[in-house]
Coordinates of C-alpha atoms in Angstrom, one line a residue:
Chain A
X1 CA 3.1 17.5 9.5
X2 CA 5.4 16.6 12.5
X3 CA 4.0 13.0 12.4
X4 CA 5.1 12.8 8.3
X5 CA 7.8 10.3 7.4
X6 CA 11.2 11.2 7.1
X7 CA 12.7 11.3 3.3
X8 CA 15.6 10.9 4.2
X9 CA 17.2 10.5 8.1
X10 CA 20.1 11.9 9.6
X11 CA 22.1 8.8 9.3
X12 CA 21.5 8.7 5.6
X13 CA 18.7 6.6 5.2
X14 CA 15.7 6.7 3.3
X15 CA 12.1 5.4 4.3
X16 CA 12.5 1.9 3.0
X17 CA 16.0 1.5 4.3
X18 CA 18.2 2.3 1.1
X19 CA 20.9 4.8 0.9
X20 CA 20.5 7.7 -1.3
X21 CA 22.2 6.1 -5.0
X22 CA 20.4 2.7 -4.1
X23 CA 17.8 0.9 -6.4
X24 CA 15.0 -0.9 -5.1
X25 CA 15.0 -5.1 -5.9
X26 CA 14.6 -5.7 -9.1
X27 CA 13.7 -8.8 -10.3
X28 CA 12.5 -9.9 -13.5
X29 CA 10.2 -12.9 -15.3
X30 CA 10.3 -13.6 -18.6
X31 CA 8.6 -17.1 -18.9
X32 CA 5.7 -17.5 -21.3
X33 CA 2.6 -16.1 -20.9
X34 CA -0.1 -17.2 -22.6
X35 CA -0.5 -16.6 -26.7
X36 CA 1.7 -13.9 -26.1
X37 CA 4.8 -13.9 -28.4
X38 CA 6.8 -12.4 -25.9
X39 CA 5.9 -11.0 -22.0
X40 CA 7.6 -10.2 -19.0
X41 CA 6.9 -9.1 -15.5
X42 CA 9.3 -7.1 -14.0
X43 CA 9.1 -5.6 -10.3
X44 CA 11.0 -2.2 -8.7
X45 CA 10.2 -2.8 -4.8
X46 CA 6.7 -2.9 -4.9
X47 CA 6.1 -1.8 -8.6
X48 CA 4.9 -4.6 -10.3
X49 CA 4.2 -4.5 -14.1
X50 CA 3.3 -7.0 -16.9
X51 CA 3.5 -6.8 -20.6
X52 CA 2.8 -8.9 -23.6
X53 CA 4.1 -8.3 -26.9
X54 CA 2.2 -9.7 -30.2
X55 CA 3.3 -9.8 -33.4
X56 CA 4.9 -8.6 -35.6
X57 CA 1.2 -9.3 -37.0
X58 CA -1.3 -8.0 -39.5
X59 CA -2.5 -4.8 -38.5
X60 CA -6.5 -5.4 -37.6
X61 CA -7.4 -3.1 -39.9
X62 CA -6.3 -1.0 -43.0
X63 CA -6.2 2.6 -41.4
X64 CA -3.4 1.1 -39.0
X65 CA -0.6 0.1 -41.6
X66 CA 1.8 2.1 -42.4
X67 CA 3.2 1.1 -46.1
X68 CA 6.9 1.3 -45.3
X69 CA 7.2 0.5 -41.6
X70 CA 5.6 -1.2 -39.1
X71 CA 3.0 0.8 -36.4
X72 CA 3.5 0.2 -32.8
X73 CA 0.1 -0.1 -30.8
X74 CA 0.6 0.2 -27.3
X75 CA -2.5 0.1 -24.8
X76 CA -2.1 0.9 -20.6
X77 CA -4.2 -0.7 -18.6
X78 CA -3.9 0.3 -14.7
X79 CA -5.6 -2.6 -12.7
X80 CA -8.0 -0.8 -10.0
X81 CA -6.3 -3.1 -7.0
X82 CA -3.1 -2.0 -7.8
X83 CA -3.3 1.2 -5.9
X84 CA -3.6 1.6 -2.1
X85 CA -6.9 3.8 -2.8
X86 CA -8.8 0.6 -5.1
X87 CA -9.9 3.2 -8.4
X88 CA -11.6 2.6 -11.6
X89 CA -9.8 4.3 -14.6
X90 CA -11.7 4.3 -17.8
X91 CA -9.4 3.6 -21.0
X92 CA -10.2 7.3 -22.1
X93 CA -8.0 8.4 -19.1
X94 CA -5.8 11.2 -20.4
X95 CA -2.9 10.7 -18.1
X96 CA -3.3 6.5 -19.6
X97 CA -3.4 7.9 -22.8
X98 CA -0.3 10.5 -22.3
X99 CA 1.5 7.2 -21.0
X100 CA 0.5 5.1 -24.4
X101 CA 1.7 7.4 -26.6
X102 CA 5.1 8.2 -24.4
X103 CA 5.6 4.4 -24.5
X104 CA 5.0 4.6 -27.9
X105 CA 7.0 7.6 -28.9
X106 CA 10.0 6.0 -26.4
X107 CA 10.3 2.7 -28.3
X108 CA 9.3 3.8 -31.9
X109 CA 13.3 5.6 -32.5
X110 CA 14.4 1.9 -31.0
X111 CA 12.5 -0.8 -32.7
X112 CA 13.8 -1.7 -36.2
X113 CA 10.3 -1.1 -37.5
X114 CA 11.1 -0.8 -41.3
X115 CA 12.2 -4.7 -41.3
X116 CA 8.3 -5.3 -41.1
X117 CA 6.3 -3.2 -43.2
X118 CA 2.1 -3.3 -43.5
X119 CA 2.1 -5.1 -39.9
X120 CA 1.7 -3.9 -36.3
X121 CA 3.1 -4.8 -33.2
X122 CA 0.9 -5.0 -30.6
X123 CA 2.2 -4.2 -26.7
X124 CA -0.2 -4.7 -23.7
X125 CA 1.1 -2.7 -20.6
X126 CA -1.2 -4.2 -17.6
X127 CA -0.1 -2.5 -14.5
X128 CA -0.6 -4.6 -11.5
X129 CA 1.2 -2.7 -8.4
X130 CA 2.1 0.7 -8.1
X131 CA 4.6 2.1 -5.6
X132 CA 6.2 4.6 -7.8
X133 CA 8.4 5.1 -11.0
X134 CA 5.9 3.6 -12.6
X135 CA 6.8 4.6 -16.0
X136 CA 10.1 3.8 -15.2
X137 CA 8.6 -0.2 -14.9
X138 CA 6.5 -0.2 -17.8
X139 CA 9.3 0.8 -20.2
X140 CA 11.3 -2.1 -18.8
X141 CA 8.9 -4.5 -18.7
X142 CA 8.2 -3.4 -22.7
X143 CA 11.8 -3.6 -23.6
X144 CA 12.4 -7.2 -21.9
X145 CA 9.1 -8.4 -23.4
X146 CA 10.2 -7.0 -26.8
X147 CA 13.6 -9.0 -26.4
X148 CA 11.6 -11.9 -25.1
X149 CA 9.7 -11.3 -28.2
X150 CA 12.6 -11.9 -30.8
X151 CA 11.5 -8.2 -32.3
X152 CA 14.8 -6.4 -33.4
X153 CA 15.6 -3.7 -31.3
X154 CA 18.8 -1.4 -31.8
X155 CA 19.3 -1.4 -28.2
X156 CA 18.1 -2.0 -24.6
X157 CA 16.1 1.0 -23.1
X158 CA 17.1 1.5 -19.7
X159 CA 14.5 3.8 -17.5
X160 CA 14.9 5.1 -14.2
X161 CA 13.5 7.4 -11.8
X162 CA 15.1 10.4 -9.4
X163 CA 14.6 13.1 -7.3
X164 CA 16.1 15.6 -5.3
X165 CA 15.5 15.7 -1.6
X166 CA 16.3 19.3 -0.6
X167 CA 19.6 19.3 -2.2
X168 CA 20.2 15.2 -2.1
X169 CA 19.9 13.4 -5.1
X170 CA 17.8 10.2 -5.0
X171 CA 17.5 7.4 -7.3
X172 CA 14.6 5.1 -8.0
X173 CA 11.9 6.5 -5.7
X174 CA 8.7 5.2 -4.4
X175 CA 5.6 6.3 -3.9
X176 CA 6.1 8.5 -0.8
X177 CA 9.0 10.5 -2.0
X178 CA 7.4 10.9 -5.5
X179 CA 4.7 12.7 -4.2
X180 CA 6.8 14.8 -2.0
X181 CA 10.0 15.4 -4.0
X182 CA 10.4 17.1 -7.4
X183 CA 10.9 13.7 -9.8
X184 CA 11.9 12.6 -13.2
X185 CA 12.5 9.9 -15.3
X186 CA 15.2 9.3 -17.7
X187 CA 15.4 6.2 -20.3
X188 CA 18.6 5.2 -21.9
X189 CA 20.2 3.3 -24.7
X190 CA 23.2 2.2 -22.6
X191 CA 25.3 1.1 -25.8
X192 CA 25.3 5.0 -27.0
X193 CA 24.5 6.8 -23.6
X194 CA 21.7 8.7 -25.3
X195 CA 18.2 9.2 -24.1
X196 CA 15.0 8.9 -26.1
X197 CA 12.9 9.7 -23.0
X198 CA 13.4 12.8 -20.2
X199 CA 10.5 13.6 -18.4
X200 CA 10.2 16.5 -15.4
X201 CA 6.9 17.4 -13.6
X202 CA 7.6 19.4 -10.8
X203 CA 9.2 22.4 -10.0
X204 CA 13.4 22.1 -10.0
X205 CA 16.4 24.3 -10.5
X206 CA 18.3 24.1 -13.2
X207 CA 21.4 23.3 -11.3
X208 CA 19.8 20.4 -9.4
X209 CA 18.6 18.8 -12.3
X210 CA 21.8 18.7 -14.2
X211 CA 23.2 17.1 -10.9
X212 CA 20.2 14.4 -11.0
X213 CA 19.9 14.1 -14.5
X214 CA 23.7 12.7 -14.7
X215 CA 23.0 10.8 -11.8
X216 CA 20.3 8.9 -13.7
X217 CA 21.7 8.2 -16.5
X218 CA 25.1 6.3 -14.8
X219 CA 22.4 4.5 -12.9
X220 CA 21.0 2.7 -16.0
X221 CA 23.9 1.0 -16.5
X222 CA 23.6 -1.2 -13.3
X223 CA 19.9 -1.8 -14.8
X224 CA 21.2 -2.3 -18.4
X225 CA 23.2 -5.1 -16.7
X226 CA 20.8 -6.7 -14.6
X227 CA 18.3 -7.0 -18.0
X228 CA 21.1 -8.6 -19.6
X229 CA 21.6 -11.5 -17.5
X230 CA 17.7 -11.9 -17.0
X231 CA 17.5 -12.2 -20.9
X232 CA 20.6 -14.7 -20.8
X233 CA 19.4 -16.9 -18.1
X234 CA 16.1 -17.0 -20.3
X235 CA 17.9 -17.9 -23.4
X236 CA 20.4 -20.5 -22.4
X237 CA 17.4 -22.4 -20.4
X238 CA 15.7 -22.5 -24.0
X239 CA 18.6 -23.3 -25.2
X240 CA 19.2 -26.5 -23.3
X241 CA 15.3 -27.2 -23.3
X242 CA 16.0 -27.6 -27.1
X243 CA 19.3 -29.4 -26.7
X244 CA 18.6 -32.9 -27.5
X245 CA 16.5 -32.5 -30.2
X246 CA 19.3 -29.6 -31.7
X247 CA 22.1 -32.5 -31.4
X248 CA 19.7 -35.3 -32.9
X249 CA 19.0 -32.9 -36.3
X250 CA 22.6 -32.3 -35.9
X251 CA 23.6 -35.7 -35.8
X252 CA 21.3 -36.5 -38.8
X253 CA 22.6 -33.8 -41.4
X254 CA 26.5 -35.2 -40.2
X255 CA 25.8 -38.6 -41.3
X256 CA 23.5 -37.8 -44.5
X257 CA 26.6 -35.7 -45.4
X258 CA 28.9 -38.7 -44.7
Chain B
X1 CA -8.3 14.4 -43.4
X2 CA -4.5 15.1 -42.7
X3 CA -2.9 16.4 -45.7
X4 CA -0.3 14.8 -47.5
X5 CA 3.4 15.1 -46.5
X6 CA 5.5 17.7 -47.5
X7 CA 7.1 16.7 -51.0
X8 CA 10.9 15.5 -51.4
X9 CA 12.2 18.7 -53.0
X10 CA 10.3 20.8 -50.2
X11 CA 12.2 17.9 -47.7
X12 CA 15.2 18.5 -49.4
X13 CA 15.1 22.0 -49.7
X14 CA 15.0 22.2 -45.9
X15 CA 17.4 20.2 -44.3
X16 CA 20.3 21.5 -47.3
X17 CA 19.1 25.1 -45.6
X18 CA 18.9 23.6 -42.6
X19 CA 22.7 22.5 -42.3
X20 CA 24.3 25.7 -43.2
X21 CA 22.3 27.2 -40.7
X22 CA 19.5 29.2 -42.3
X23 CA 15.9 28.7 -41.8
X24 CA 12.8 29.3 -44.4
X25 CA 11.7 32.3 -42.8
X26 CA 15.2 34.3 -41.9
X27 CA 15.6 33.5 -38.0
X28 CA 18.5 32.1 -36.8
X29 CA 18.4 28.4 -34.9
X30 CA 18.0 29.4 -31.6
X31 CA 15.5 32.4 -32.2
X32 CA 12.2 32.4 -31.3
X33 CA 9.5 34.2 -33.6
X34 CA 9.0 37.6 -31.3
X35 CA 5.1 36.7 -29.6
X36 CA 3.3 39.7 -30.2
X37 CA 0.8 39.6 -28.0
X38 CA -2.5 41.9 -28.1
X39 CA -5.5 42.3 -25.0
X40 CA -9.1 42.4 -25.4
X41 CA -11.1 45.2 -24.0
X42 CA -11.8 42.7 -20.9
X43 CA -9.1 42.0 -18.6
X44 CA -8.2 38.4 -18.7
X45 CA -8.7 38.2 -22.4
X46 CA -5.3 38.2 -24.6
X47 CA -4.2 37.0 -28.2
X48 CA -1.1 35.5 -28.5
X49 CA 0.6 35.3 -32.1
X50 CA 4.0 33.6 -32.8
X51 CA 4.1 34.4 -36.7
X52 CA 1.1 33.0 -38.5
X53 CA 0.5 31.0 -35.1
X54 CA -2.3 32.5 -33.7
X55 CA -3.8 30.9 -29.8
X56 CA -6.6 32.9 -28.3
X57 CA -6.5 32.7 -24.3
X58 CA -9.4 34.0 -21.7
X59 CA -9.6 34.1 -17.7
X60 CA -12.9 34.1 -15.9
X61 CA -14.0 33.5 -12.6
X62 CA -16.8 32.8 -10.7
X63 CA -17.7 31.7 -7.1
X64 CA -18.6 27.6 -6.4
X65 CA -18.8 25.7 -3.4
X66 CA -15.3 23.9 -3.2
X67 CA -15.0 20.0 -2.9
X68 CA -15.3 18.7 0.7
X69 CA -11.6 17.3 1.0
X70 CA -10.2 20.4 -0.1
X71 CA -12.3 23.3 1.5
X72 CA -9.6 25.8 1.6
X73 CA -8.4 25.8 -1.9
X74 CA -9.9 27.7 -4.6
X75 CA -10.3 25.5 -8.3
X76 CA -8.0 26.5 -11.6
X77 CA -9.0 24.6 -14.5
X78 CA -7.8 24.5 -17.8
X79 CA -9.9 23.8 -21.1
X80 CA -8.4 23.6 -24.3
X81 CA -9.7 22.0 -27.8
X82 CA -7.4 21.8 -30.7
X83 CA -10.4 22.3 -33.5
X84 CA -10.4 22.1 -37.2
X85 CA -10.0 26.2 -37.2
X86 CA -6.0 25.9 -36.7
X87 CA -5.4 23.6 -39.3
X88 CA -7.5 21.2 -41.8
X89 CA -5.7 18.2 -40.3
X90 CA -7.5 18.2 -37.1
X91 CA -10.9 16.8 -36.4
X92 CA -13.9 17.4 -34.4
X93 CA -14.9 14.9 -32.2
X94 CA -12.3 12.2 -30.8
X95 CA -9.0 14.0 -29.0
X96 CA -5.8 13.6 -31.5
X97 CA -2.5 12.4 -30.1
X98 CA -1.4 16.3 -30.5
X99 CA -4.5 17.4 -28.4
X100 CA -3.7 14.9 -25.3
X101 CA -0.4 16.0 -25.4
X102 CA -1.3 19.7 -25.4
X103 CA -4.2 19.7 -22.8
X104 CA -1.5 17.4 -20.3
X105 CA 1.2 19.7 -21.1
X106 CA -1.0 23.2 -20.3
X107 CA -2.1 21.1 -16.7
X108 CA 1.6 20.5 -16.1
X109 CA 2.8 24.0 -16.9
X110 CA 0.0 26.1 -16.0
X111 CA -1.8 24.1 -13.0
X112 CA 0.6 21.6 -11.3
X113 CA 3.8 23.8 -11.1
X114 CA 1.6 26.2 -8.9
X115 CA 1.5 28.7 -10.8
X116 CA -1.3 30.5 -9.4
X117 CA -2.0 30.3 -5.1
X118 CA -5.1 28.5 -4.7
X119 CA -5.3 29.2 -1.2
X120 CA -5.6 33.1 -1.9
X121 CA -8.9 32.1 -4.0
X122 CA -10.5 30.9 -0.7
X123 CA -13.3 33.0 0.2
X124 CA -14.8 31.3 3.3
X125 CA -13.3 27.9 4.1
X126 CA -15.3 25.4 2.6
X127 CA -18.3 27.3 1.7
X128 CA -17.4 29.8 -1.3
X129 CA -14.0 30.1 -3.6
X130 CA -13.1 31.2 -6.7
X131 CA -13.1 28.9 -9.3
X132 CA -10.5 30.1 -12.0
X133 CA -11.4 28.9 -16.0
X134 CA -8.9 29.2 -18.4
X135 CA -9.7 28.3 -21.7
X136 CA -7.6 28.1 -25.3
X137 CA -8.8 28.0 -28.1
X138 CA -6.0 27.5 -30.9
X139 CA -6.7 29.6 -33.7
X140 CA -3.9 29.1 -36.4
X141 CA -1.6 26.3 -36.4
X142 CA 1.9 27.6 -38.0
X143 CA 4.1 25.6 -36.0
X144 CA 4.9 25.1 -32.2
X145 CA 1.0 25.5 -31.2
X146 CA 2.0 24.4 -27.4
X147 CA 4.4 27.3 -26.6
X148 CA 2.3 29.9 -28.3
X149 CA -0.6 28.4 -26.2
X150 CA 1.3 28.5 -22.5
X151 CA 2.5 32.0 -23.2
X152 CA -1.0 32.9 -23.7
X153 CA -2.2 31.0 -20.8
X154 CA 0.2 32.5 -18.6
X155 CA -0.2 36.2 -19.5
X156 CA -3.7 35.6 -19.6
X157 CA -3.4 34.7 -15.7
X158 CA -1.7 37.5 -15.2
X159 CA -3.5 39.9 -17.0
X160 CA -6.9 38.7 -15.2
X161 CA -8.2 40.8 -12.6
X162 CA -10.8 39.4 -10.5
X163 CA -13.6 41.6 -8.9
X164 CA -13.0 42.8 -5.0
X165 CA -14.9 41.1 -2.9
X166 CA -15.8 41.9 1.2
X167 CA -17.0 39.3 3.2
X168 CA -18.9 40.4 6.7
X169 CA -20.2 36.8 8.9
X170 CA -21.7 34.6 6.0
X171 CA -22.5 37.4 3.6
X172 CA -20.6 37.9 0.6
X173 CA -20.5 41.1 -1.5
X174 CA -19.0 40.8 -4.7
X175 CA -18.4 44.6 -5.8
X176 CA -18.7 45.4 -9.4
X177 CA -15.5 46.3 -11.0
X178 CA -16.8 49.9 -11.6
X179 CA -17.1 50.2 -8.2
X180 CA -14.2 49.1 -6.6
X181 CA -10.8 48.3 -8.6
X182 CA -10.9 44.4 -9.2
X183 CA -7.5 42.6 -8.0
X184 CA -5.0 40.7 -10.0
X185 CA -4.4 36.7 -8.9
X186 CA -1.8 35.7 -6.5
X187 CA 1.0 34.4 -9.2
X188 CA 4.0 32.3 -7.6
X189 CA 6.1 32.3 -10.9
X190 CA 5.6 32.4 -14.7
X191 CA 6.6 29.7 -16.9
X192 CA 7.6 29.6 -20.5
X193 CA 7.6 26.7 -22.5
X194 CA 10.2 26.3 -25.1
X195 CA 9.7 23.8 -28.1
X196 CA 13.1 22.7 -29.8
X197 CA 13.3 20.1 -32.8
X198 CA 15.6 18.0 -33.6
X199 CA 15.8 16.1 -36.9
X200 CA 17.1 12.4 -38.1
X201 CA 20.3 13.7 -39.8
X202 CA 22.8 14.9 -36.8
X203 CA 24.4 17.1 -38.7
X204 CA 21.6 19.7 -38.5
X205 CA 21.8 21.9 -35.2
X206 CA 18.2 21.5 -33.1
X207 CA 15.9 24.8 -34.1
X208 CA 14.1 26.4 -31.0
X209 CA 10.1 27.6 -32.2
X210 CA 9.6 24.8 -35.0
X211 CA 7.5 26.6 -37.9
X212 CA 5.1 24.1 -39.3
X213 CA 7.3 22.5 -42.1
X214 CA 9.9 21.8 -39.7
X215 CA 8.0 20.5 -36.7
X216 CA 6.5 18.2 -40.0
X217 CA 10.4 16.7 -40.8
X218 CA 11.7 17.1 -37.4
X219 CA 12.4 13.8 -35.5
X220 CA 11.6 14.8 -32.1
X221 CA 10.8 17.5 -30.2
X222 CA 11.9 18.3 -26.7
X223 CA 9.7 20.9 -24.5
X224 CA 11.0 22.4 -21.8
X225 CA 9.0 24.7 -19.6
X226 CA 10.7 27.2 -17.2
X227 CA 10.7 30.6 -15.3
X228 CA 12.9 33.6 -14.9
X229 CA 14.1 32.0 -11.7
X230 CA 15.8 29.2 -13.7
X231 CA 13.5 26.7 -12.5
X232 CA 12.4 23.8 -14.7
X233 CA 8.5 23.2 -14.5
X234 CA 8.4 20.6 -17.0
X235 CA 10.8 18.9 -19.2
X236 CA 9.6 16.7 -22.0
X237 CA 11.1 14.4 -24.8
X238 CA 9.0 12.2 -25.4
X239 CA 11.0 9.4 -28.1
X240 CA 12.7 11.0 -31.1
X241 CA 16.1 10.9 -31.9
X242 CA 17.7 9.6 -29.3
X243 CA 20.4 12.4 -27.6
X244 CA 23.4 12.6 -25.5
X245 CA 22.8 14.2 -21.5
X246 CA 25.2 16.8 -22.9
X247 CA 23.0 18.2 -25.8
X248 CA 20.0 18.2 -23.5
X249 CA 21.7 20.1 -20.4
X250 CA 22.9 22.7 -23.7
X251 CA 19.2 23.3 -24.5
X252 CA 18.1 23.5 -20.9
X253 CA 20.7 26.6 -20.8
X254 CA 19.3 28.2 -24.0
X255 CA 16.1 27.9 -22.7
X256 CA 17.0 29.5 -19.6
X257 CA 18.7 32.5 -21.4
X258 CA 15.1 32.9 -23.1
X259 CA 13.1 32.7 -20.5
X260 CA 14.5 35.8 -18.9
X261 CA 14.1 38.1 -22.6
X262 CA 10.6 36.3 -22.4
X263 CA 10.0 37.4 -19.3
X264 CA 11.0 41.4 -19.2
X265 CA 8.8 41.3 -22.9
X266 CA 5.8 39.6 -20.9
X267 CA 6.5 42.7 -18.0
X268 CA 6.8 45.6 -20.5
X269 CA 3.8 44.5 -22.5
X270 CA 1.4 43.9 -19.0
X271 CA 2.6 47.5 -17.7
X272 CA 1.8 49.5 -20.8
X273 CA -1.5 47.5 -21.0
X274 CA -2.7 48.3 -17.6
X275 CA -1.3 52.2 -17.4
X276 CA -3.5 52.7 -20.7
X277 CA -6.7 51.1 -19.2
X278 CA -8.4 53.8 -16.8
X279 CA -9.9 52.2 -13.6
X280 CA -12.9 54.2 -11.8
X281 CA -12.9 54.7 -7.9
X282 CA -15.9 56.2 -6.7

């Protein structure tokens, strides 16, 4: 035990050098990937995760559609390497399952599904690094590659991670204090302030998770924000990619007009 | 097969009730169905019923060898199957969404919170310990199947009683329960799991204990799992209606408040159980 890191020092530090209330780097890619209609990689520290978005599409077959809305498939996929113990998972993992449908059940309240009825949207979640708060990455990733995607959502969906260090509150935890401290994850609409998604594990008080719980959800904003400018960056860069041809038709239909 | 949604007037019928704050079968928003619980002539062995929702729970135990990198725990497991019995709309074969999320949800609660000390199943370190099997089988499906199932789970922990045992060098005696009065598990705390619903009109106040029509037209559920020490175990919303902190911290103190009645019920029900079994010393 006495060789153990410390969660949190005297001097207010944590293990990776942040203070208490401070998020890990996040930084964010949405440039194409492959067929995909829309992707994004997105890291938290270490926590690296990639998803693709197709469609909306036909479904593949006629047990998936749903006559009035469209269905949300999402499939997990933990890459062996991406743990520091190298680990097969088989796709009939129930904890990869439980994390498909909470994916699912997060985004289904969020995407306007009934503007496509009879088709399917297919998201791929591959995760390729895990230092913790990995569901906190994987519904990022799925909301930026959703934007990316031009699917219309009602609003962002901002997840992050905390815990309570003896009676600190932390945000945004890695892999060493997620197995040590009690943990949860919280996802947010920012617009509204409401939460489709609150999940709890471990053992807390009731008192200590109010105090963490708020805590969370003010931190999505400073996400909310930083998703934002990735997605504008991405779309005035496509923007001026397409400039000269957008002023040439422009020019065109002015001078048919005149 | 699953059957066909509930029809409009049904719909209709329910949420117009729904918003003046009366439910189908009398109870008030926040009640829960009173769990009437009844044990088996074997200890370990209890039926929980939550109106027409019936979830049969039973504890046994035997000795195993325990896996090399943890030779001083004892081994808890959990099976549960969510068969065609409770309800026509479940199939054999291939695990449902409902059935992932139940079987994950009983491990949270039941297993990872601690519940029970594994160390105090440890019969000689690395050799022999107890290997604890719970298993569920869900009888009736009325509504709110996963509460009715931790409350049986967890009494059924409690209510277990596993045989004494001696232990002198390497040999073990197990002694038969007639000979020697078996001992209950080492319990750290017992969770309850509360099951609110919340529909897609806001106007309707969330219902604690879903029946089966509502948890049909609800719009998300939110499960929170806690003990008598006001300590959350699990918390779980998985998508739904999206709602504010404030709502959520409101149910997390309702549930609290019920987990304490829960609690003294659970107490009262155990003591008159065990005062009316007769236990043999010789």
């Amino acid at each position: 035990m006495g060789s153990r890191v410390e969660i949190l020092n005297e001097g207010g530090f944590r293990s990776d050098g942040r203070r208490q209330y401070e998020l890990r780097e996040v930084t964010i890619d949405l440039s194409q990937q492959g067929q995909a209609d829309g992707a994004a990689v997105i890291t938290h520290g270490l926590t690296r995760v990639m998803v693709s978005v197709f469609g909306p599409r036909e479904a593949k077959s006629r047990s998936q559609t749903i006559h009035d809305r469209a269905n949300i498939n999402v499939e997990v996929a933990i890459s062996p390497f991406s743990a520091g113990e190298r680990r097969k998972r088989s796709r009939g993992d129930k904890r990869i399952l439980e994390m498909a449908a909470t994916i699912k059940s997060t985004f289904e309240p969020v995407v306007q599904t009934t503007l496509y009825p009879r088709s399917q949207i297919d998201v791929f979640v591959q995760v390729l690094q895990q230092d913790g708060g990995l569901l906190q990455g994987c519904i990022n990733a799925t909301t930026l590659a959703l934007v990316n995607a031009g699917i219309p959502l009602l609003d962002f969906v901002c997840a992050v991670s905390g815990g309570v260090y003896s009676t600190s509150p932390m945000l945004d935890l890695t892999l060493l204090e997620e197995n040590d401290l009690p943990n949860l994850t919280v996802a947010v609409m920012p617009k509204t302030g409401k939460s489709t998604l609150v999940t709890m594990e471990t053992r807390l008080h009731v008192d200590r998770f109010e105090e963490i719980f708020k805590l969370v959800c003010s931190a999505s904003h400073a996400l909310h924000q930083e998703m934002k400018d990735a997605v504008r960056v991405r779309t005035t860069s496509l923007v001026t990619a397409m400039g000269t041809t957008q002023s040439n038709v422009g020019g065109d239909t002015m001078m048919d007009e005149s | 097969m699953r059957p066909p949604s509930p029809s409009i007037p049904e719909k209709e019928f329910l949420f117009a009730s729904l918003k003046a704050s009366l439910r189908l079968d009398g109870r008030q928003p926040l009640q829960l169905r009173t769990p009437e619980l009844t044990f088996g002539p074997e200890l370990g062995w209890v039926e929980c019923a939550l109106g027409k929702t019936r979830v049969l729970a039973q504890v046994d135990a035997k000795m195993v060898k325990p896996p090399p990198e943890r030779p001083f725990e004892g081994m808890v497991s959990i099976h549960s199957e969510i068969s065609p019995i409770a309800s026509p709309e479940y199939e054999f074969g291939r695990a449902s969404e409902e059935e992932v999320t139940m079987t994950r949800m009983l491990d949270k609660v039941l297993r990872r919170s601690d519940t029970i000390d594994k160390e105090s199943l440890c019969v000689i370190a690395g050799q022999r310990v107890w290997h604890v099997r719970l298993a569920i089988h869900c009888l009736s499906d009325e509504g709110n199947m996963l509460d009715c199932a931790c409350l049986a789970g967890i009494v059924a922990l409690r209510h277990f009683r596993r045989p004494e045992i001696e232990v002198v060098g390497d040999e073990v005696t197990i002694h038969d329960p007639t000979e020697r009065a078996p001992i209950p598990l080492a319990i750290h705390h017992s969770p309850f799991c509360f099951t609110f619903a919340f529909f897609a009109d806001t106007s309707i106040p969330p219902i604690l204990d879903p029946s089966h029509l509502e948890q049909r037209l609800s719009a998300g559920l939110v499960s929170i799992a806690l003990n008598a020490q006001r300590e959350i175990c699990v918390l779980q919303k998985l998508g739904g209606v999206p709602l504010a902190p404030d709502s959520i911290l409101n149910l997390v103190e309702i549930a609290v408040s019920r987990a304490k009645e829960l609690d003294r019920l659970v107490d009262d029900k155990l003591k008159v159980d065990w005062s009316g079994r007769r236990v043999e010393f010789r």
